[in-house]
């Protein structure tokens, strides 16, 4: 059975290391031998995974029925289990105020970008009526107006903005027609592809996952791969010939002679030796495409969680009229003393209608009340499950009610009661749960219900 469930930021952070590792392991091969956008497609998958709050949950009763796929699903189940245990152990060390910390990083980032952009634009002078600029812009037929500015205080060509893009270059570049052509085509390629948006997303993700050194370390490689793709597109735009490749490399060498000042979150042309070598050697090959296809499939594995579902276990030790549904014996009845020994915590209710975790209720005959919540928590607070404590119960002509528990819409527990009771339910991280109290008598049922997470 397949369900879409919530996935916490911490879980995605850990699993993203797998995607980063396989990209870094093969990025050089892909840059040299695969399709132009291979690495950027893979980095985009990483971004989608880190931003998306959901994952695909697969519950399997019998691995053998999946034949060859079982050799993939079983390791996924084992890895997912170990990750959940790992997250339980480290989750509590992250600050509960982490959301505010991330929001502060976002704010600082935006303010810094605004200050740096204003500083760069302050002393810039518009370049007008230059035929060379008009010819370069004509190659792209952009609907957005692109302003070309001159500023000698900026060390390398830079592009700001995406709705009203501005390209800042130095006056020395104007003295060399060949260099000006390559610089403008390079920056206009960034503008056409909205690469500035991709860079902002990259840096926003860095703010969200500030604690993951693997994500932070990958930022430089993402930056380099974006520039490498732009180089390939420039060559394609001007004509993929040996002469054009050589001339483009020569233009890079001219820029290397200038002092470089790399600024993130703007589009800048800062050439490197790696990029020049790639321009010389890049050729799409069948092997490169096959490697990309394989890595593309592997990079989607973190989106999947696998659970072993052993099916419904029915306990019928009670009368036939009171059959109990209790999947995998995950629900247990405990005594008052056992309840007092548990370390109770708070359940965060995230459905449209919040439920009171400690409330007194009154149900008319044959009515029910539902308590919806999920076990998503950014900090992955360590817990074993949740408790449902029924107390202070009264009903004319006797108590008669049913407790039903759903997990991701699937019923995992159903039992009839004639007295107050306390349950412990083993719960999994990032799942949706619903506790339903159904009054099966014709009279008003009064009770107090208390729902908490717990640790033993």
Short mmCIF file of N, CA, C and O in Angstrom, two decimals, residues 271-386:
data_model
loop_
_atom_site.label_atom_id
_atom_site.label_comp_id
_atom_site.label_asym_id
_atom_site.label_seq_id
_atom_site.Cartn_x
_atom_site.Cartn_y
_atom_site.Cartn_z
N UNK A 271 35.92 32.73 -14.33
CA UNK A 271 36.41 31.51 -14.96
C UNK A 271 37.40 30.75 -14.10
O UNK A 271 38.09 31.33 -13.26
N UNK A 272 37.46 29.44 -14.31
CA UNK A 272 38.40 28.57 -13.60
C UNK A 272 39.05 27.62 -14.60
O UNK A 272 38.56 27.43 -15.71
N UNK A 273 40.13 27.01 -14.15
CA UNK A 273 40.84 26.05 -15.00
C UNK A 273 39.94 24.86 -15.32
O UNK A 273 39.95 24.35 -16.45
N UNK A 274 39.16 24.40 -14.34
CA UNK A 274 38.27 23.26 -14.55
C UNK A 274 37.30 23.53 -15.69
O UNK A 274 37.08 22.68 -16.56
N UNK A 275 36.73 24.72 -15.71
CA UNK A 275 35.76 25.05 -16.75
C UNK A 275 36.39 25.08 -18.13
O UNK A 275 35.80 24.62 -19.11
N UNK A 276 37.60 25.59 -18.22
CA UNK A 276 38.27 25.65 -19.52
C UNK A 276 38.60 24.26 -20.04
O UNK A 276 38.47 23.97 -21.24
N UNK A 277 39.01 23.36 -19.13
CA UNK A 277 39.31 21.99 -19.54
C UNK A 277 38.04 21.27 -20.00
O UNK A 277 38.06 20.50 -20.96
N UNK A 278 36.94 21.54 -19.33
CA UNK A 278 35.67 20.91 -19.70
C UNK A 278 35.19 21.41 -21.06
O UNK A 278 34.63 20.64 -21.85
N UNK A 279 35.37 22.69 -21.33
CA UNK A 279 34.99 23.22 -22.64
C UNK A 279 35.75 22.50 -23.74
O UNK A 279 35.21 22.20 -24.81
N UNK A 280 37.00 22.19 -23.46
CA UNK A 280 37.84 21.52 -24.46
C UNK A 280 37.43 20.06 -24.66
O UNK A 280 37.40 19.56 -25.79
N UNK A 281 37.06 19.34 -23.56
CA UNK A 281 36.86 17.89 -23.62
C UNK A 281 35.41 17.44 -23.75
O UNK A 281 35.14 16.28 -24.04
N UNK A 282 34.44 18.33 -23.50
CA UNK A 282 33.05 17.88 -23.41
C UNK A 282 32.53 17.29 -24.72
O UNK A 282 32.60 17.90 -25.77
N UNK A 283 32.05 16.06 -24.63
CA UNK A 283 31.41 15.36 -25.74
C UNK A 283 30.35 14.42 -25.16
O UNK A 283 30.66 13.59 -24.30
N UNK A 284 29.12 14.51 -25.59
CA UNK A 284 28.07 13.61 -25.11
C UNK A 284 28.32 12.21 -25.66
O UNK A 284 28.53 12.03 -26.86
N UNK A 285 28.31 11.22 -24.76
CA UNK A 285 28.54 9.83 -25.17
C UNK A 285 27.43 8.95 -24.64
O UNK A 285 26.71 9.31 -23.69
N UNK A 286 27.30 7.77 -25.23
CA UNK A 286 26.28 6.82 -24.79
C UNK A 286 26.50 6.40 -23.34
O UNK A 286 25.55 6.30 -22.55
N UNK A 287 27.76 6.14 -22.97
CA UNK A 287 28.08 5.75 -21.59
C UNK A 287 27.69 6.85 -20.62
O UNK A 287 27.12 6.60 -19.55
N UNK A 288 27.98 8.10 -20.99
CA UNK A 288 27.64 9.22 -20.13
C UNK A 288 26.14 9.34 -19.91
O UNK A 288 25.68 9.62 -18.80
N UNK A 289 25.37 9.12 -20.95
CA UNK A 289 23.90 9.19 -20.84
C UNK A 289 23.39 8.05 -19.96
O UNK A 289 22.49 8.25 -19.14
N UNK A 290 23.97 6.85 -20.10
CA UNK A 290 23.56 5.70 -19.26
C UNK A 290 23.87 5.95 -17.80
O UNK A 290 23.07 5.62 -16.91
N UNK A 291 25.05 6.52 -17.53
CA UNK A 291 25.42 6.84 -16.14
C UNK A 291 24.44 7.85 -15.56
O UNK A 291 23.99 7.72 -14.41
N UNK A 292 24.08 8.85 -16.35
CA UNK A 292 23.12 9.85 -15.89
C UNK A 292 21.77 9.21 -15.58
O UNK A 292 21.14 9.52 -14.56
N UNK A 293 21.29 8.33 -16.45
CA UNK A 293 20.01 7.66 -16.24
C UNK A 293 20.02 6.85 -14.95
O UNK A 293 19.04 6.86 -14.18
N UNK A 294 21.12 6.16 -14.68
CA UNK A 294 21.24 5.36 -13.46
C UNK A 294 21.21 6.26 -12.22
O UNK A 294 20.49 5.98 -11.25
N UNK A 295 21.98 7.34 -12.24
CA UNK A 295 22.04 8.24 -11.09
C UNK A 295 20.70 8.94 -10.89
O UNK A 295 20.28 9.20 -9.76
N UNK A 296 20.02 9.22 -12.00
CA UNK A 296 18.70 9.85 -11.92
C UNK A 296 17.73 8.97 -11.13
O UNK A 296 16.97 9.45 -10.29
N UNK A 297 17.77 7.66 -11.39
CA UNK A 297 16.91 6.72 -10.65
C UNK A 297 17.33 6.64 -9.19
O UNK A 297 16.49 6.70 -8.28
N UNK A 298 18.63 6.53 -8.94
CA UNK A 298 19.12 6.41 -7.57
C UNK A 298 18.80 7.65 -6.74
O UNK A 298 18.51 7.55 -5.54
N UNK A 299 18.82 8.81 -7.37
CA UNK A 299 18.58 10.05 -6.64
C UNK A 299 17.14 10.19 -6.16
O UNK A 299 16.84 11.04 -5.31
N UNK A 300 16.24 9.37 -6.69
CA UNK A 300 14.84 9.42 -6.24
C UNK A 300 14.57 8.51 -5.05
O UNK A 300 13.49 8.57 -4.45
N UNK A 301 15.52 7.65 -4.69
CA UNK A 301 15.30 6.70 -3.60
C UNK A 301 15.01 7.37 -2.24
O UNK A 301 14.18 6.87 -1.48
N UNK A 302 15.67 8.48 -1.90
CA UNK A 302 15.34 9.11 -0.61
C UNK A 302 13.90 9.58 -0.49
O UNK A 302 13.42 9.82 0.62
N UNK A 303 13.19 9.72 -1.62
CA UNK A 303 11.78 10.12 -1.56
C UNK A 303 10.90 9.00 -1.00
O UNK A 303 9.74 9.23 -0.69
N UNK A 304 11.45 7.78 -0.88
CA UNK A 304 10.65 6.59 -0.54
C UNK A 304 11.00 6.07 0.84
O UNK A 304 12.18 5.94 1.19
N UNK A 305 9.98 5.77 1.64
CA UNK A 305 10.13 5.06 2.91
C UNK A 305 9.41 3.72 2.78
O UNK A 305 8.32 3.66 2.20
N UNK A 306 10.00 2.66 3.31
CA UNK A 306 9.41 1.33 3.22
C UNK A 306 9.18 0.77 4.62
O UNK A 306 10.09 0.81 5.47
N UNK A 307 7.97 0.27 4.86
CA UNK A 307 7.63 -0.39 6.12
C UNK A 307 7.18 -1.81 5.82
O UNK A 307 6.52 -2.06 4.82
N UNK A 308 7.53 -2.71 6.71
CA UNK A 308 7.01 -4.07 6.61
C UNK A 308 5.66 -4.12 7.31
O UNK A 308 5.54 -3.76 8.48
N UNK A 309 4.65 -4.52 6.58
CA UNK A 309 3.29 -4.61 7.12
C UNK A 309 2.91 -6.09 7.19
O UNK A 309 2.67 -6.73 6.17
N UNK A 310 2.86 -6.61 8.41
CA UNK A 310 2.60 -8.04 8.58
C UNK A 310 1.13 -8.39 8.55
O UNK A 310 0.73 -9.52 8.79
N UNK A 311 0.32 -7.38 8.24
CA UNK A 311 -1.12 -7.66 8.11
C UNK A 311 -1.86 -7.46 9.41
O UNK A 311 -1.31 -7.05 10.42
N UNK A 312 -3.13 -7.74 9.41
CA UNK A 312 -4.00 -7.55 10.57
C UNK A 312 -3.94 -8.75 11.48
O UNK A 312 -4.15 -9.88 11.05
N UNK A 313 -3.63 -8.47 12.72
CA UNK A 313 -3.64 -9.54 13.71
C UNK A 313 -4.90 -9.39 14.55
O UNK A 313 -5.11 -8.37 15.20
N UNK A 314 -5.77 -10.38 14.56
CA UNK A 314 -7.05 -10.31 15.27
C UNK A 314 -6.98 -11.10 16.55
O UNK A 314 -6.58 -12.26 16.57
N UNK A 315 -7.31 -10.42 17.63
CA UNK A 315 -7.33 -11.07 18.94
C UNK A 315 -8.78 -11.34 19.30
O UNK A 315 -9.58 -10.42 19.39
N UNK A 316 -9.13 -12.58 19.52
CA UNK A 316 -10.53 -12.92 19.78
C UNK A 316 -10.69 -13.65 21.10
O UNK A 316 -11.49 -14.55 21.23
N UNK A 317 -9.88 -13.24 22.11
CA UNK A 317 -9.98 -13.87 23.42
C UNK A 317 -11.24 -13.45 24.15
O UNK A 317 -11.66 -14.08 25.11
N UNK A 318 -11.88 -12.38 23.66
CA UNK A 318 -13.11 -11.91 24.28
C UNK A 318 -14.29 -12.49 23.53
O UNK A 318 -14.12 -13.17 22.51
N UNK A 319 -15.50 -12.25 23.96
CA UNK A 319 -16.68 -12.80 23.29
C UNK A 319 -16.71 -12.45 21.82
O UNK A 319 -16.16 -11.44 21.38
N UNK A 320 -17.38 -13.27 21.03
CA UNK A 320 -17.43 -13.11 19.59
C UNK A 320 -17.99 -11.76 19.18
O UNK A 320 -17.61 -11.19 18.16
N UNK A 321 -18.85 -11.18 20.02
CA UNK A 321 -19.46 -9.90 19.70
C UNK A 321 -18.49 -8.74 19.91
O UNK A 321 -18.80 -7.62 19.58
N UNK A 322 -17.32 -9.03 20.49
CA UNK A 322 -16.37 -7.96 20.79
C UNK A 322 -15.00 -8.31 20.22
O UNK A 322 -14.02 -8.40 20.94
N UNK A 323 -14.91 -8.56 18.92
CA UNK A 323 -13.66 -8.87 18.27
C UNK A 323 -12.78 -7.62 18.23
O UNK A 323 -13.27 -6.53 17.96
N UNK A 324 -11.50 -7.77 18.51
CA UNK A 324 -10.58 -6.65 18.59
C UNK A 324 -9.68 -6.63 17.37
O UNK A 324 -9.09 -7.64 17.02
N UNK A 325 -9.59 -5.46 16.75
CA UNK A 325 -8.62 -5.25 15.68
C UNK A 325 -7.42 -4.53 16.28
O UNK A 325 -7.55 -3.45 16.84
N UNK A 326 -6.25 -5.13 16.16
CA UNK A 326 -5.04 -4.53 16.72
C UNK A 326 -3.85 -4.95 15.86
O UNK A 326 -3.24 -5.99 16.08
N UNK A 327 -3.55 -4.15 14.84
CA UNK A 327 -2.50 -4.51 13.90
C UNK A 327 -1.14 -4.53 14.58
O UNK A 327 -0.74 -3.56 15.24
N UNK A 328 -0.44 -5.65 14.43
CA UNK A 328 0.91 -5.83 14.98
C UNK A 328 0.99 -5.59 16.49
O UNK A 328 2.06 -5.29 17.02
N UNK A 329 -0.17 -5.70 17.16
CA UNK A 329 -0.19 -5.49 18.62
C UNK A 329 0.43 -4.16 19.02
O UNK A 329 1.13 -4.06 20.04
N UNK A 330 0.18 -3.14 18.23
CA UNK A 330 0.78 -1.83 18.51
C UNK A 330 0.03 -1.06 19.60
O UNK A 330 0.54 -0.06 20.11
N UNK A 331 -1.18 -1.49 19.93
CA UNK A 331 -1.96 -0.82 20.96
C UNK A 331 -2.04 -1.72 22.18
O UNK A 331 -2.36 -2.91 22.07
N UNK A 332 -1.71 -1.15 23.34
CA UNK A 332 -1.72 -1.92 24.60
C UNK A 332 -2.54 -1.17 25.65
O UNK A 332 -2.58 0.06 25.66
N UNK A 333 -3.18 -1.95 26.51
CA UNK A 333 -3.90 -1.37 27.64
C UNK A 333 -3.00 -1.40 28.85
O UNK A 333 -2.33 -2.41 29.12
N UNK A 334 -2.93 -0.29 29.59
CA UNK A 334 -2.02 -0.21 30.73
C UNK A 334 -2.78 0.21 31.97
O UNK A 334 -3.90 0.75 31.89
N UNK A 335 -2.17 -0.03 33.11
CA UNK A 335 -2.79 0.32 34.38
C UNK A 335 -2.48 1.78 34.73
O UNK A 335 -1.65 2.43 34.09
N UNK A 336 -3.13 2.26 35.77
CA UNK A 336 -2.92 3.64 36.20
C UNK A 336 -1.48 3.87 36.66
O UNK A 336 -0.88 4.91 36.39
N UNK A 337 -0.92 2.87 37.36
CA UNK A 337 0.48 2.99 37.82
C UNK A 337 1.44 3.04 36.64
O UNK A 337 2.41 3.80 36.64
N UNK A 338 1.20 2.21 35.64
CA UNK A 338 2.06 2.22 34.45
C UNK A 338 1.97 3.56 33.72
O UNK A 338 2.97 4.07 33.22
N UNK A 339 0.78 4.11 33.70
CA UNK A 339 0.57 5.40 33.05
C UNK A 339 1.36 6.50 33.77
O UNK A 339 1.98 7.36 33.12
N UNK A 340 1.35 6.45 35.11
CA UNK A 340 2.07 7.48 35.88
C UNK A 340 3.58 7.40 35.67
O UNK A 340 4.28 8.40 35.81
N UNK A 341 4.08 6.22 35.33
CA UNK A 341 5.53 6.04 35.14
C UNK A 341 6.02 6.49 33.76
O UNK A 341 7.23 6.55 33.52
N UNK A 342 5.08 6.78 32.86
CA UNK A 342 5.48 7.24 31.53
C UNK A 342 5.87 8.71 31.57
O UNK A 342 5.34 9.50 32.36
N UNK A 343 6.79 9.08 30.71
CA UNK A 343 7.17 10.48 30.54
C UNK A 343 6.30 11.06 29.43
O UNK A 343 6.53 10.82 28.25
N UNK A 344 5.28 11.81 29.85
CA UNK A 344 4.31 12.32 28.89
C UNK A 344 4.78 13.63 28.27
O UNK A 344 5.43 14.44 28.92
N UNK A 345 4.44 13.82 27.01
CA UNK A 345 4.78 15.04 26.30
C UNK A 345 3.57 15.58 25.59
O UNK A 345 2.45 15.08 25.73
N UNK A 346 3.80 16.57 24.80
CA UNK A 346 2.70 17.25 24.11
C UNK A 346 2.60 16.76 22.68
O UNK A 346 3.59 16.56 21.99
N UNK A 347 1.39 16.51 22.23
CA UNK A 347 1.12 16.20 20.82
C UNK A 347 0.77 17.50 20.12
O UNK A 347 -0.08 18.26 20.58
N UNK A 348 1.44 17.77 18.99
CA UNK A 348 1.14 18.99 18.22
C UNK A 348 0.06 18.67 17.19
O UNK A 348 0.26 17.85 16.31
N UNK A 349 -1.08 19.33 17.31
CA UNK A 349 -2.20 19.07 16.42
C UNK A 349 -2.11 19.99 15.22
O UNK A 349 -2.11 21.20 15.35
N UNK A 350 -2.03 19.38 14.03
CA UNK A 350 -1.78 20.16 12.83
C UNK A 350 -2.88 20.01 11.78
O UNK A 350 -2.68 20.37 10.63
N UNK A 351 -4.02 19.47 12.16
CA UNK A 351 -5.11 19.37 11.20
C UNK A 351 -5.91 20.68 11.21
O UNK A 351 -5.63 21.59 11.99
N UNK A 352 -6.91 20.77 10.33
CA UNK A 352 -7.68 22.00 10.21
C UNK A 352 -8.39 22.34 11.52
O UNK A 352 -8.47 23.49 11.91
N UNK A 353 -8.92 21.34 12.20
CA UNK A 353 -9.60 21.57 13.47
C UNK A 353 -8.74 21.01 14.59
O UNK A 353 -8.56 19.82 14.73
N UNK A 354 -8.17 21.90 15.38
CA UNK A 354 -7.31 21.44 16.46
C UNK A 354 -8.14 20.74 17.52
O UNK A 354 -9.26 21.11 17.83
N UNK A 355 -7.57 19.70 18.11
CA UNK A 355 -8.24 18.97 19.17
C UNK A 355 -7.61 19.31 20.50
O UNK A 355 -6.42 19.53 20.59
N UNK A 356 -8.43 19.40 21.53
CA UNK A 356 -7.93 19.66 22.88
C UNK A 356 -7.42 18.34 23.45
O UNK A 356 -8.15 17.36 23.52
N UNK A 357 -6.16 18.30 23.86
CA UNK A 357 -5.59 17.04 24.31
C UNK A 357 -6.00 16.67 25.73
O UNK A 357 -5.68 15.60 26.21
N UNK A 358 -6.69 17.59 26.37
CA UNK A 358 -7.20 17.28 27.71
C UNK A 358 -8.55 17.97 27.85
O UNK A 358 -8.66 19.11 28.27
N UNK A 359 -9.62 17.26 27.45
CA UNK A 359 -10.93 17.90 27.41
C UNK A 359 -12.02 16.99 27.95
O UNK A 359 -11.92 15.77 27.91
N UNK A 360 -13.05 17.64 28.45
CA UNK A 360 -14.23 16.92 28.90
C UNK A 360 -15.27 16.99 27.79
O UNK A 360 -15.54 18.06 27.25
N UNK A 361 -15.84 15.84 27.46
CA UNK A 361 -16.74 15.75 26.32
C UNK A 361 -18.09 15.19 26.72
O UNK A 361 -18.23 14.53 27.76
N UNK A 362 -19.08 15.45 25.87
CA UNK A 362 -20.42 14.90 26.05
C UNK A 362 -20.94 14.49 24.68
O UNK A 362 -21.09 15.32 23.79
N UNK A 363 -21.20 13.18 24.52
CA UNK A 363 -21.65 12.66 23.23
C UNK A 363 -23.09 12.18 23.33
O UNK A 363 -23.44 11.42 24.24
N UNK A 364 -23.91 12.63 22.39
CA UNK A 364 -25.27 12.10 22.29
C UNK A 364 -25.21 10.64 21.86
O UNK A 364 -24.18 10.14 21.41
N UNK A 365 -26.33 9.94 22.01
CA UNK A 365 -26.40 8.54 21.63
C UNK A 365 -26.01 8.31 20.17
O UNK A 365 -26.46 9.04 19.29
N UNK A 366 -25.13 7.33 19.93
CA UNK A 366 -24.65 6.93 18.61
C UNK A 366 -23.83 8.01 17.89
O UNK A 366 -23.57 7.90 16.71
N UNK A 367 -23.40 9.04 18.61
CA UNK A 367 -22.53 10.05 18.01
C UNK A 367 -21.07 9.70 18.26
O UNK A 367 -20.74 8.83 19.07
N UNK A 368 -20.19 10.40 17.53
CA UNK A 368 -18.77 10.16 17.72
C UNK A 368 -18.01 11.49 17.72
O UNK A 368 -18.52 12.51 17.26
N UNK A 369 -16.79 11.45 18.21
CA UNK A 369 -15.91 12.62 18.19
C UNK A 369 -14.54 12.17 17.71
O UNK A 369 -14.06 11.11 18.09
N UNK A 370 -13.94 13.01 16.86
CA UNK A 370 -12.67 12.65 16.23
C UNK A 370 -11.57 13.60 16.68
O UNK A 370 -11.78 14.81 16.80
N UNK A 371 -10.37 13.04 16.93
CA UNK A 371 -9.20 13.82 17.33
C UNK A 371 -8.09 13.54 16.30
O UNK A 371 -7.54 12.44 16.26
N UNK A 372 -7.82 14.52 15.46
CA UNK A 372 -6.85 14.33 14.38
C UNK A 372 -5.54 15.03 14.71
O UNK A 372 -5.54 16.15 15.21
N UNK A 373 -4.44 14.38 14.42
CA UNK A 373 -3.13 14.98 14.62
C UNK A 373 -2.12 14.21 13.78
O UNK A 373 -2.44 13.18 13.18
N UNK A 374 -0.91 14.72 13.71
CA UNK A 374 0.16 13.96 13.06
C UNK A 374 1.40 14.00 13.92
O UNK A 374 1.50 14.79 14.86
N UNK A 375 2.34 13.14 13.62
CA UNK A 375 3.55 13.03 14.43
C UNK A 375 4.71 13.75 13.80
O UNK A 375 5.87 13.43 14.04
N UNK A 376 4.38 14.76 12.95
CA UNK A 376 5.45 15.55 12.36
C UNK A 376 5.97 16.54 13.38
O UNK A 376 5.21 17.23 14.04
N UNK A 377 7.27 16.60 13.51
CA UNK A 377 7.91 17.58 14.38
C UNK A 377 9.24 17.95 13.77
O UNK A 377 10.03 17.07 13.44
N UNK A 378 9.50 19.24 13.60
CA UNK A 378 10.74 19.65 12.94
C UNK A 378 11.95 19.09 13.69
O UNK A 378 12.92 18.65 13.11
N UNK A 379 11.88 19.14 15.00
CA UNK A 379 13.04 18.72 15.79
C UNK A 379 13.07 17.23 16.04
O UNK A 379 13.98 16.73 16.69
N UNK A 380 12.05 16.50 15.55
CA UNK A 380 12.00 15.05 15.73
C UNK A 380 12.16 14.66 17.21
O UNK A 380 13.03 13.89 17.58
N UNK A 381 11.34 15.26 18.07
CA UNK A 381 11.43 14.96 19.49
C UNK A 381 11.32 13.46 19.73
O UNK A 381 10.46 12.79 19.18
N UNK A 382 12.17 12.94 20.56
CA UNK A 382 12.21 11.50 20.79
C UNK A 382 10.98 11.06 21.59
O UNK A 382 10.68 11.60 22.64
N UNK A 383 10.28 10.07 21.12
CA UNK A 383 9.15 9.51 21.83
C UNK A 383 8.89 8.11 21.30
O UNK A 383 9.40 7.71 20.25
N UNK A 384 8.10 7.34 22.05
CA UNK A 384 7.79 5.97 21.65
C UNK A 384 6.42 5.85 21.00
O UNK A 384 6.16 4.88 20.29
N UNK A 385 5.53 6.77 21.27
CA UNK A 385 4.19 6.71 20.71
C UNK A 385 3.30 7.74 21.39
O UNK A 385 3.78 8.76 21.88
N UNK A 386 2.00 7.47 21.44
CA UNK A 386 1.10 8.38 22.14
C UNK A 386 0.12 7.58 22.99
O UNK A 386 -0.08 6.38 22.79
#
